Coordinates of C-alpha atoms in Angstrom, one line a residue:
M163 CA -31.5 -5.1 -2.4
V164 CA -32.7 -3.0 0.6
H165 CA -35.2 -0.2 0.2
L166 CA -34.9 2.7 2.7
T167 CA -37.6 5.3 2.9
L168 CA -36.1 8.6 4.1
H169 CA -37.4 12.1 4.7
P170 CA -36.5 14.4 1.8
R171 CA -34.5 16.7 4.0
D172 CA -32.2 13.8 4.8
L173 CA -30.9 14.1 1.2
I174 CA -30.0 17.8 1.3
M175 CA -26.7 19.0 2.7
L176 CA -26.4 22.5 3.9
S177 CA -25.5 24.8 1.0
P178 CA -23.9 28.2 0.6
G179 CA -26.3 30.9 1.9
D180 CA -27.8 28.6 4.6
S181 CA -27.5 29.6 8.2
A182 CA -25.0 27.4 10.0
P183 CA -26.8 25.5 12.8
D184 CA -25.4 26.4 16.2
F185 CA -23.9 23.6 18.3
S186 CA -21.7 22.9 21.2
L187 CA -19.4 19.8 21.5
P188 CA -16.7 18.5 23.8
G189 CA -13.2 18.8 22.5
L190 CA -10.7 16.0 22.6
D191 CA -8.9 17.9 25.3
G192 CA -12.1 17.9 27.5
T193 CA -13.1 21.5 27.0
D194 CA -16.4 22.5 25.4
W195 CA -16.4 24.3 22.1
G196 CA -19.4 26.3 20.8
L197 CA -20.1 27.8 17.4
T198 CA -21.6 30.9 18.8
A199 CA -18.7 31.6 21.0
A200 CA -16.4 31.3 18.0
A201 CA -18.4 33.6 15.9
G202 CA -16.6 36.4 14.0
D203 CA -14.0 35.8 11.3
P204 CA -14.6 32.9 8.9
L205 CA -14.4 29.5 10.4
L206 CA -13.8 26.1 8.7
V207 CA -15.6 23.2 10.1
A208 CA -14.5 19.8 8.8
F209 CA -16.4 16.6 9.6
I210 CA -14.2 13.5 9.6
E211 CA -14.1 9.8 10.4
T212 CA -11.0 8.2 11.8
D213 CA -11.0 5.2 9.5
C214 CA -11.7 7.0 6.3
P215 CA -8.6 7.2 4.1
T216 CA -9.9 10.3 2.3
C217 CA -10.2 12.1 5.7
R218 CA -6.6 11.1 6.5
L219 CA -5.5 12.5 3.2
T220 CA -7.2 15.8 4.0
I221 CA -5.9 16.3 7.5
P222 CA -2.3 17.4 6.5
Y223 CA -3.8 20.1 4.3
L224 CA -6.0 21.3 7.2
K225 CA -2.9 21.4 9.3
R226 CA -1.1 23.5 6.7
L227 CA -4.0 26.0 6.6
A228 CA -4.1 26.2 10.4
E229 CA -0.4 26.9 10.5
A230 CA -0.8 29.6 7.8
L231 CA -3.5 31.3 10.0
G232 CA -1.0 31.7 12.8
P233 CA -2.7 32.8 16.0
N234 CA -6.0 32.2 14.3
G235 CA -5.2 28.6 13.6
D236 CA -8.0 27.5 16.0
R237 CA -10.5 28.7 13.4
V238 CA -9.9 25.4 11.6
V239 CA -12.1 22.9 13.6
A240 CA -12.5 19.2 13.0
V241 CA -15.6 17.3 14.1
S242 CA -14.9 13.6 14.6
Q243 CA -17.8 11.2 14.1
D244 CA -15.9 8.6 16.2
G245 CA -15.1 8.1 19.9
G246 CA -12.3 9.6 21.9
E247 CA -9.9 6.7 21.7
E248 CA -10.0 6.4 17.9
T249 CA -9.9 10.2 17.5
K250 CA -7.0 10.5 19.9
E251 CA -5.0 7.9 17.9
L252 CA -5.6 9.9 14.7
V253 CA -4.7 13.2 16.2
E254 CA -1.5 11.8 17.6
A255 CA -0.6 10.1 14.4
Y256 CA -0.9 13.3 12.4
D257 CA 0.3 15.7 15.2
V258 CA -2.9 17.8 14.9
S259 CA -2.9 21.1 16.9
F260 CA -6.2 22.7 15.8
P261 CA -9.4 21.9 17.8
V262 CA -10.9 18.5 17.4
L263 CA -14.4 17.9 18.6
L264 CA -16.3 14.7 19.3
D265 CA -19.8 14.2 17.8
V266 CA -20.3 10.7 19.2
D267 CA -24.1 11.0 19.1
L268 CA -23.9 12.3 15.5
D269 CA -26.5 15.1 16.3
V270 CA -24.4 17.8 14.8
S271 CA -23.6 15.6 11.8
R272 CA -27.4 15.2 11.2
S273 CA -28.0 19.0 11.4
Y274 CA -25.3 19.7 8.8
D275 CA -26.2 16.5 6.9
P276 CA -23.1 15.8 4.7
P277 CA -23.7 12.7 2.6
S278 CA -20.0 11.8 2.9
V279 CA -16.8 12.8 4.7
P280 CA -14.6 14.6 4.8
A281 CA -17.1 17.5 4.6
L282 CA -16.0 21.1 4.7
F283 CA -18.2 24.0 5.8
L284 CA -16.8 27.5 5.7
V285 CA -18.9 29.6 8.0
G286 CA -18.7 33.4 7.3
R287 CA -18.9 36.4 9.6
G288 CA -22.7 36.5 9.5
G289 CA -23.0 32.9 10.5
R290 CA -23.9 31.7 7.0
I291 CA -22.4 28.9 5.0
E292 CA -20.0 30.3 2.3
L293 CA -18.7 27.0 1.1
S294 CA -19.8 23.4 1.5
E295 CA -18.1 20.4 -0.1
V296 CA -17.5 16.8 0.5
G297 CA -14.6 14.5 -0.4
F298 CA -11.0 15.6 -1.1
H299 CA -10.7 18.5 -3.6
K300 CA -7.6 20.5 -3.8
G301 CA -9.6 23.4 -5.4
D302 CA -12.0 23.5 -2.5
L303 CA -9.2 23.5 0.1
N304 CA -7.4 26.4 -1.8
S305 CA -10.7 28.3 -2.1
A306 CA -11.4 28.0 1.7
A307 CA -7.8 29.0 2.4
E308 CA -8.0 32.1 0.2
K309 CA -11.3 33.3 1.8
M310 CA -9.9 32.8 5.4
L311 CA -6.5 34.3 4.8
S312 CA -7.7 37.3 2.9
S313 CA -10.4 38.1 5.5
L314 CA -7.7 38.3 8.1
G315 CA -5.3 40.3 5.9
L316 CA -2.8 37.5 5.7
P317 CA -0.8 36.5 2.6
V318 CA -2.8 34.1 0.5
L319 CA -1.0 30.8 -0.2
T320 CA -1.8 27.6 -2.0
V321 CA -2.2 24.9 0.7
A322 CA -2.8 22.1 -1.9
G323 CA -0.2 22.2 -4.7
P324 CA -0.8 20.4 -8.0
D325 CA 2.4 18.3 -7.8
D326 CA 2.6 17.2 -4.1
G327 CA 2.0 13.5 -4.7
A328 CA -1.7 13.5 -3.9
P329 CA -4.5 13.3 -6.4
A330 CA -6.5 16.4 -7.3
M331 CA -9.6 14.9 -5.9
K332 CA -10.7 11.7 -4.1
P333 CA -14.2 10.6 -3.1
G334 CA -14.9 10.3 0.6
C335 CA -16.7 7.8 2.8
T336 CA -20.3 7.6 3.8
S337 CA -21.1 9.9 6.8
R338 CA -21.6 8.0 10.0
H339 CA -25.1 9.4 10.5
L340 CA -26.2 7.8 7.2
E341 CA -24.6 4.4 7.7
S342 CA -27.5 3.0 9.8
A343 CA -30.4 4.8 8.1
V344 CA -33.7 3.8 9.8
P345 CA -37.0 3.8 7.8
V346 CA -39.4 6.6 8.8
S347 CA -43.1 6.6 7.9
S348 CA -43.2 10.3 6.8
G349 CA -40.9 9.8 3.9
E350 CA -41.5 10.3 0.3
V351 CA -38.2 9.4 -1.3
T352 CA -37.0 5.8 -1.9
V353 CA -33.2 5.2 -1.8
E354 CA -31.9 1.8 -2.9
A355 CA -28.9 0.3 -1.1
T356 CA -27.2 -2.5 -2.9
T357 CA -24.8 -5.1 -1.8
E358 CA -23.2 -5.4 -5.2
P359 CA -19.4 -5.0 -5.5
S360 CA -18.0 -1.5 -5.7
P361 CA -17.6 -0.1 -9.2
E362 CA -14.3 0.4 -10.7
P363 CA -12.6 3.4 -9.0
I364 CA -12.0 6.6 -10.8
D365 CA -8.5 6.4 -12.4
L366 CA -6.5 9.4 -11.1
R367 CA -3.1 8.2 -12.2
P368 CA -0.9 10.4 -14.5
E369 CA 0.3 8.4 -17.5
R370 CA 3.9 9.3 -16.9
A371 CA 6.1 10.5 -14.0
P372 CA 9.7 11.7 -13.6
A373 CA 12.5 9.3 -13.6
A374 CA 14.1 8.0 -10.4
S375 CA 17.0 9.9 -9.1
R376 CA 20.6 8.6 -9.5
V377 CA 23.1 8.8 -6.7
T378 CA 26.9 8.3 -7.0
L379 CA 28.6 6.9 -4.0
A380 CA 32.1 7.7 -2.8
D381 CA 34.7 5.0 -3.3
D382 CA 34.8 4.2 0.4
E383 CA 31.0 4.1 0.9
G384 CA 29.5 0.6 0.9
P385 CA 26.3 0.2 -1.1
Y386 CA 24.6 -2.1 1.3
E387 CA 25.1 0.2 4.3
Y388 CA 24.1 3.2 2.1
C389 CA 20.8 1.6 1.2
M390 CA 20.0 1.0 4.9
S391 CA 21.1 4.5 6.0
A392 CA 19.2 6.1 3.2
G393 CA 16.0 4.4 4.3
F394 CA 15.5 2.1 1.3
S395 CA 15.1 -0.7 3.7
P396 CA 16.3 0.5 7.2
F397 CA 15.6 -2.9 8.9
L398 CA 17.2 -5.5 6.6
P399 CA 19.9 -5.3 3.9
V400 CA 18.8 -5.3 0.3
V401 CA 20.4 -5.9 -3.1
P402 CA 21.7 -2.4 -4.1
P403 CA 19.7 -1.1 -7.0
T404 CA 22.6 -0.1 -9.2
V405 CA 22.0 1.6 -12.6
E406 CA 23.4 -1.5 -14.3
R407 CA 21.0 -3.9 -12.4
V408 CA 18.0 -1.7 -13.0
D409 CA 18.7 -1.0 -16.6
T410 CA 19.3 -4.7 -17.3
F411 CA 16.0 -5.6 -15.6
L412 CA 14.1 -2.9 -17.6
A413 CA 15.6 -4.2 -20.8
A414 CA 14.0 -7.6 -20.1
I415 CA 10.4 -6.4 -19.7
P416 CA 8.0 -4.8 -22.3
H417 CA 7.2 -1.6 -20.5
P418 CA 8.4 2.0 -20.7
P419 CA 10.3 3.1 -17.5
D420 CA 8.2 6.2 -16.9
R421 CA 4.8 4.5 -17.2
V422 CA 2.8 4.9 -14.0
V423 CA 1.2 1.7 -12.6
G424 CA -0.4 3.4 -9.6
L425 CA -0.2 6.0 -6.9
V426 CA 0.8 4.4 -3.6
P427 CA -1.0 5.5 -0.5
P428 CA -0.7 7.1 1.9
C429 CA 1.7 9.6 0.4
Y430 CA 0.6 8.7 -3.2
G431 CA 4.0 8.4 -4.7
P432 CA 3.8 7.4 -8.3
A433 CA 4.8 3.8 -8.9
T434 CA 6.5 4.0 -12.3
I435 CA 7.8 0.9 -13.9
E436 CA 11.4 2.1 -13.2
K437 CA 10.7 2.6 -9.5
I438 CA 8.9 -0.7 -9.2
V439 CA 11.9 -2.3 -10.8
A440 CA 14.3 -0.6 -8.4
N441 CA 12.4 -2.1 -5.5
A442 CA 12.1 -5.5 -7.2
V443 CA 15.9 -5.5 -7.6
M444 CA 16.3 -4.7 -4.0
A445 CA 14.0 -7.6 -3.1
G446 CA 15.8 -10.1 -5.3
C447 CA 13.2 -10.5 -8.0
K448 CA 13.8 -11.9 -11.4
P449 CA 12.6 -9.8 -14.4
E450 CA 9.9 -12.4 -15.2
Y451 CA 8.3 -11.9 -11.8
M452 CA 7.1 -8.5 -13.0
E453 CA 4.3 -10.3 -14.8
V454 CA 2.9 -10.9 -11.3
L455 CA 4.3 -7.8 -9.4
I456 CA 2.7 -5.3 -11.8
P457 CA -0.9 -6.5 -11.1
V458 CA 0.0 -6.8 -7.4
I459 CA 0.9 -3.1 -7.4
K460 CA -2.3 -2.2 -9.3
A461 CA -4.4 -4.1 -6.7
A462 CA -2.6 -2.5 -3.8
C463 CA -3.3 1.0 -5.3
D464 CA -6.9 0.2 -6.0
E465 CA -9.0 2.5 -3.7
R466 CA -11.3 -0.4 -2.8
F467 CA -8.4 -2.2 -1.2
N468 CA -7.8 1.0 0.9
L469 CA -4.0 0.6 1.3
H470 CA -4.1 4.1 3.0
G471 CA -6.1 2.6 5.9
V472 CA -4.1 -0.6 6.0
Q473 CA -0.8 1.2 6.1
A474 CA -1.9 3.6 8.9
T475 CA -4.0 1.3 11.2
T476 CA -2.8 0.1 14.6
H477 CA -4.0 -3.4 13.6
S478 CA -1.5 -5.9 12.3
A479 CA -3.1 -6.2 8.8
T480 CA -0.9 -6.1 5.7
P481 CA -1.5 -7.2 2.1
L482 CA -1.5 -11.0 1.6
I483 CA -0.9 -11.9 -2.0
I484 CA -2.8 -15.0 -3.2
L485 CA -1.7 -16.2 -6.7
S486 CA -4.1 -18.4 -8.5
G487 CA -3.7 -20.1 -11.9
S488 CA -1.0 -21.6 -14.0
A489 CA 1.4 -18.6 -13.7
A490 CA 2.3 -19.8 -10.2
A491 CA 3.9 -23.1 -11.3
R492 CA 5.4 -21.5 -14.5
L493 CA 7.2 -18.8 -12.5
G494 CA 8.2 -21.0 -9.6
F495 CA 5.9 -19.9 -6.8
A496 CA 5.5 -22.3 -3.9
S497 CA 2.1 -23.7 -3.0
G498 CA 2.9 -26.8 -1.1
A499 CA 4.9 -27.6 2.0
G500 CA 5.9 -24.6 4.0
V501 CA 4.0 -22.3 1.7
F502 CA 3.8 -19.4 4.3
G503 CA 7.5 -19.9 5.2
C504 CA 9.1 -18.0 2.3
V505 CA 10.4 -21.2 0.9
A506 CA 10.6 -20.0 -2.7
R507 CA 12.4 -17.1 -4.2
A508 CA 9.4 -16.1 -6.2
N509 CA 7.1 -15.9 -3.2
S510 CA 9.7 -14.2 -0.9
S511 CA 10.9 -11.6 -3.4
V512 CA 7.5 -10.6 -4.9
G513 CA 6.1 -10.2 -1.4
R514 CA 9.1 -8.3 -0.3
A515 CA 9.0 -6.1 -3.3
L516 CA 5.4 -5.0 -2.5
Q517 CA 6.4 -4.2 1.1
L518 CA 9.4 -2.1 -0.2
V519 CA 7.1 -0.2 -2.6
M520 CA 4.7 0.5 0.2
A521 CA 7.4 2.0 2.3
N522 CA 9.6 3.7 -0.3
L523 CA 6.8 5.1 -2.5
G524 CA 3.8 5.0 -0.1
G525 CA 5.9 6.5 2.8
A526 CA 4.5 4.3 5.6
L527 CA 7.4 3.5 7.9
P528 CA 6.8 1.8 11.3
G529 CA 6.2 4.3 14.1
E530 CA 5.6 7.2 11.7
I531 CA 2.6 6.5 9.5
D532 CA 2.6 2.7 10.0
M533 CA 1.2 2.6 13.5
S534 CA 0.7 -1.1 13.9
A535 CA 0.9 -2.0 17.6
L536 CA 2.5 -5.4 17.1
G537 CA 3.3 -5.6 13.4
N538 CA 3.1 -8.8 11.4
P539 CA 5.8 -11.2 10.1
G540 CA 4.0 -10.8 6.8
R541 CA 5.3 -7.2 6.6
F542 CA 8.5 -8.8 5.4
S543 CA 6.8 -10.9 2.7
Y544 CA 3.3 -12.3 2.5
C545 CA 2.8 -14.2 -0.7
V546 CA 1.3 -17.6 -1.4
A547 CA 0.0 -19.6 -4.3
E548 CA -2.9 -22.0 -4.3
N549 CA -2.1 -25.7 -4.4
H550 CA -4.1 -26.6 -7.5
E551 CA -2.8 -30.2 -7.8
E552 CA -4.1 -31.1 -4.3
S553 CA -7.3 -29.1 -4.4
P554 CA -10.5 -31.0 -5.2
W555 CA -12.4 -27.8 -6.1
E556 CA -12.3 -25.0 -8.6
P557 CA -9.4 -22.6 -8.0
L558 CA -10.0 -19.1 -6.6
H559 CA -9.6 -17.3 -10.0
V560 CA -12.3 -19.5 -11.5
E561 CA -14.6 -19.0 -8.5
L562 CA -14.2 -15.2 -9.1
G563 CA -15.3 -15.5 -12.7
F564 CA -12.0 -15.7 -14.6
G565 CA -11.2 -18.3 -17.2
Q566 CA -9.6 -21.6 -16.3
D567 CA -6.5 -20.7 -18.3
E568 CA -6.1 -17.3 -16.7
S569 CA -4.1 -16.4 -13.6
T570 CA -4.9 -13.8 -11.0
V571 CA -3.5 -12.1 -8.0
T572 CA -5.8 -11.4 -5.1
L573 CA -5.0 -9.0 -2.2
F574 CA -6.5 -9.5 1.2
A575 CA -5.6 -7.3 4.2
A576 CA -4.6 -10.1 6.5
G577 CA -3.5 -10.3 10.1
G578 CA -1.4 -13.2 11.3
L579 CA -1.7 -16.9 10.6
T580 CA -3.6 -18.9 13.2
E581 CA -2.9 -22.7 12.8
V582 CA -5.8 -25.1 13.3
S583 CA -4.8 -28.7 14.2
E584 CA -7.5 -31.4 13.6
H585 CA -5.9 -34.8 13.3
T586 CA -8.7 -36.8 14.9
A587 CA -11.9 -35.9 13.0
R588 CA -12.8 -38.4 10.3
T589 CA -15.7 -36.4 8.8
G590 CA -15.9 -33.2 6.9
A591 CA -18.3 -31.7 9.5
G592 CA -15.9 -32.6 12.3
V593 CA -13.0 -30.8 10.5
L594 CA -15.2 -27.7 9.9
R595 CA -16.5 -27.5 13.5
T596 CA -12.9 -27.2 14.7
I597 CA -12.1 -24.5 12.1
A598 CA -15.3 -22.7 13.1
A599 CA -14.2 -22.5 16.7
T600 CA -11.0 -20.7 15.6
L601 CA -13.0 -18.5 13.1
S602 CA -15.1 -17.2 16.0
T603 CA -12.1 -15.5 17.5
V604 CA -11.3 -13.4 14.4
W605 CA -10.5 -9.8 15.3
S606 CA -11.9 -10.2 18.8
W607 CA -14.0 -13.0 20.2
R608 CA -17.1 -10.9 20.9
R609 CA -16.9 -8.8 17.8
C610 CA -19.3 -9.8 15.1
G611 CA -20.5 -8.6 11.7
R612 CA -17.8 -6.3 10.4
V613 CA -15.2 -9.0 10.1
D614 CA -13.8 -11.2 7.3
A615 CA -11.3 -14.0 7.1
V616 CA -9.5 -16.4 4.7
V617 CA -9.5 -20.1 5.6
V618 CA -6.5 -22.0 4.3
L619 CA -7.3 -25.7 4.0
C620 CA -4.5 -28.1 3.9
P621 CA -4.7 -30.9 1.3
E622 CA -5.6 -33.6 3.9
H623 CA -8.5 -31.6 5.3
A624 CA -9.6 -30.7 1.8
A625 CA -9.6 -34.4 0.8
T626 CA -11.7 -35.4 3.8
L627 CA -14.2 -32.7 3.0
S628 CA -14.4 -33.7 -0.7
S629 CA -14.9 -37.4 0.2
D630 CA -17.8 -36.4 2.4
G631 CA -19.4 -34.6 -0.6
F632 CA -18.6 -31.0 0.4
A633 CA -18.2 -28.5 -2.5
K634 CA -16.3 -25.3 -1.8
S635 CA -19.6 -23.4 -1.5
D636 CA -20.8 -26.0 1.0
V637 CA -17.7 -25.5 3.1
R638 CA -18.3 -21.7 3.2
D639 CA -22.0 -22.1 4.0
F640 CA -21.3 -24.6 6.8
L641 CA -18.7 -22.3 8.4
F642 CA -21.1 -19.4 8.1
E643 CA -24.0 -21.3 9.7
N644 CA -21.8 -22.8 12.5
T645 CA -19.5 -19.9 13.5
G646 CA -20.8 -17.7 16.3
V647 CA -20.2 -16.4 19.8
P648 CA -22.4 -17.7 22.6
L649 CA -24.6 -15.1 24.3
R650 CA -23.1 -16.1 27.7
A651 CA -19.8 -14.6 26.5
F652 CA -21.5 -11.2 26.7
D653 CA -22.3 -11.4 30.4
H654 CA -19.3 -9.3 31.3
E655 CA -20.0 -5.7 30.2
G656 CA -17.3 -3.4 28.8
T657 CA -15.5 -5.9 26.7
E658 CA -14.9 -5.3 23.0
G659 CA -17.9 -6.2 20.9
T660 CA -20.5 -5.9 23.7
Q661 CA -21.3 -2.3 22.7
A662 CA -22.6 -3.3 19.3
R663 CA -24.5 -6.5 20.3
D664 CA -27.9 -4.9 19.4
S665 CA -26.8 -5.1 15.8
Y666 CA -25.9 -8.8 15.9
E667 CA -28.0 -11.6 14.6
E668 CA -29.0 -14.2 17.2
V669 CA -29.1 -17.8 16.0
L670 CA -29.0 -21.3 17.5
I671 CA -25.7 -23.3 17.1
D672 CA -25.7 -26.8 18.5
G673 CA -28.8 -25.9 20.5
E674 CA -27.3 -22.9 22.3
P675 CA -28.0 -19.2 21.5
H676 CA -25.2 -17.5 19.7
Y677 CA -24.6 -14.3 17.8
R678 CA -23.6 -15.0 14.2
K679 CA -20.0 -14.1 13.6
F680 CA -20.3 -13.0 10.0
K681 CA -23.0 -11.0 8.2
D682 CA -22.7 -12.9 5.0
P683 CA -21.0 -16.1 3.7
S684 CA -19.0 -14.0 1.2
Q685 CA -16.9 -12.7 4.2
I686 CA -15.2 -16.1 4.4
G687 CA -12.6 -16.8 1.7
I688 CA -11.3 -20.3 1.1
I689 CA -8.2 -21.6 -0.6
V690 CA -6.3 -24.9 -0.6
A691 CA -2.5 -24.6 0.1
G692 CA 0.3 -26.3 2.0
G693 CA 1.9 -29.7 2.1
T694 CA 0.3 -33.2 1.9
A695 CA 1.7 -34.4 5.3
G696 CA 0.0 -33.0 8.4
K697 CA -3.6 -32.0 9.1
F698 CA -2.9 -28.4 9.9
S699 CA -5.2 -25.8 8.3
A700 CA -5.2 -22.1 9.2
V701 CA -7.4 -19.0 9.6
M702 CA -6.3 -15.4 8.8
G703 CA -8.5 -12.6 10.1
G704 CA -8.8 -9.4 8.1
W705 CA -9.0 -5.7 8.8
L706 CA -12.3 -3.8 8.7
T707 CA -14.4 -5.3 6.0
G708 CA -16.6 -3.7 3.3
A709 CA -16.6 -0.3 1.7
E710 CA -15.5 1.4 5.0
G711 CA -12.5 -0.8 5.4
S712 CA -10.6 -3.0 3.0
Q713 CA -12.2 -5.0 0.2
I714 CA -10.6 -8.0 -1.3
V715 CA -9.3 -7.0 -4.8
T716 CA -8.3 -9.3 -7.7
Y717 CA -6.4 -8.4 -10.9
P718 CA -5.5 -10.7 -13.8
V719 CA -1.9 -11.7 -14.3
K720 CA -0.8 -10.3 -17.7
W721 CA 1.9 -8.1 -19.2

């Protein structure tokens, strides 16, 4: 637990009635923008971060308000707490036309002092704050819209409707200016920052949602081509989700069709049992696979996993499903040879069903909201099971605190698979040093700290480690202590990771100064999977780690 001593003013955000601090910032288009120069009619200033899913949820509503203001649409102003490159990516992804300013030094953020973002400040004609709120709140957006539109004599409209697929409210992300709070000697208030796991998210799901629509095809219209042209799966044919197939599937599972399992980001479409089944039918699932698919959807919709960010990032990350426990063998999930190669119907169809739900209910299609630069083969299907029979250690679900007889699904926002060949080493340490070398390149070689990874140990490597006395925790600790980036790699300025080197921890690895790759051993996940022939393990890097990015989420497998 870390104790930070802060000045009391740091805990107070500007409130209605306060004078709005004047500021001038460069716009994304290169022109300077000043608050004084924009004085007059009410002005809405919104502080945002580019990687905050709640900010991304808010932006379309700000666009709608700016459009309703017509020629006065530039009175909606966003202040980005990130750099130009990240902000430009966000603006282009959402086709933002109102002014977007860059507060790279965070001086303006400190003067307004929001504890989290998005943060909305409505500045009135007299330069005083009329509204100040943080997070996503439909009521606040509508209140700001009413004040701005009525002051200009424009028709008042609801910019955030109650039934548009988004939740009524959603907590935001910690404001950048508070992420690296520095102790100051004049403070009087103690704030405790903890590294404990995030609490359970607020459940914003409705209990029920409308039924899926039915479509009748003409006699000469092929169902396979219709599914592709309708966008159900525009890149690969699917099993047509006919009424007969869906109803037969529903009859075999113990859930009402209109029950909502989750709201799927980024469009927050309700994932009802019926709609999940329709996507499961298209993917080729058996009804019994729903025992696993339902908790998979719950995990994907968990705000801690941050599917909104995973779906919209330019990174290649996509949800990797890791099934642990006896349900894997009972339902026919592959865990041995070729485990990442879609070698079993269960793995392939469940992984594919999740991707279809993400596209059809979450709305993230490539090139539109899904802005991944290169993509990932796992965006077809990314589902594996642990090889318990060949593992010398406790399975993942037991390691996470579940009972031996239970089963779980764990979601990890994973990039591609990087194979690690080590056929020569005869000691556990030798195997791990080779894996550590590959781990050091996760995300980008010189980037340290905010990274995580899953190490997939093949049975032969796991056996070597076990025979040398390594427990799973020993493997994780060894990799943590011996994975780093040599300081000499930072001799060339301007490469990714060099800008943040002041925050890296310097350690000695094999007698040479290194920056430690990971902040904590918990950022390294370990499973045993794959076949018994061939000493090939693998490393999968993740997306941004922690509360600001995507946290690994686990749910129990149960009806």
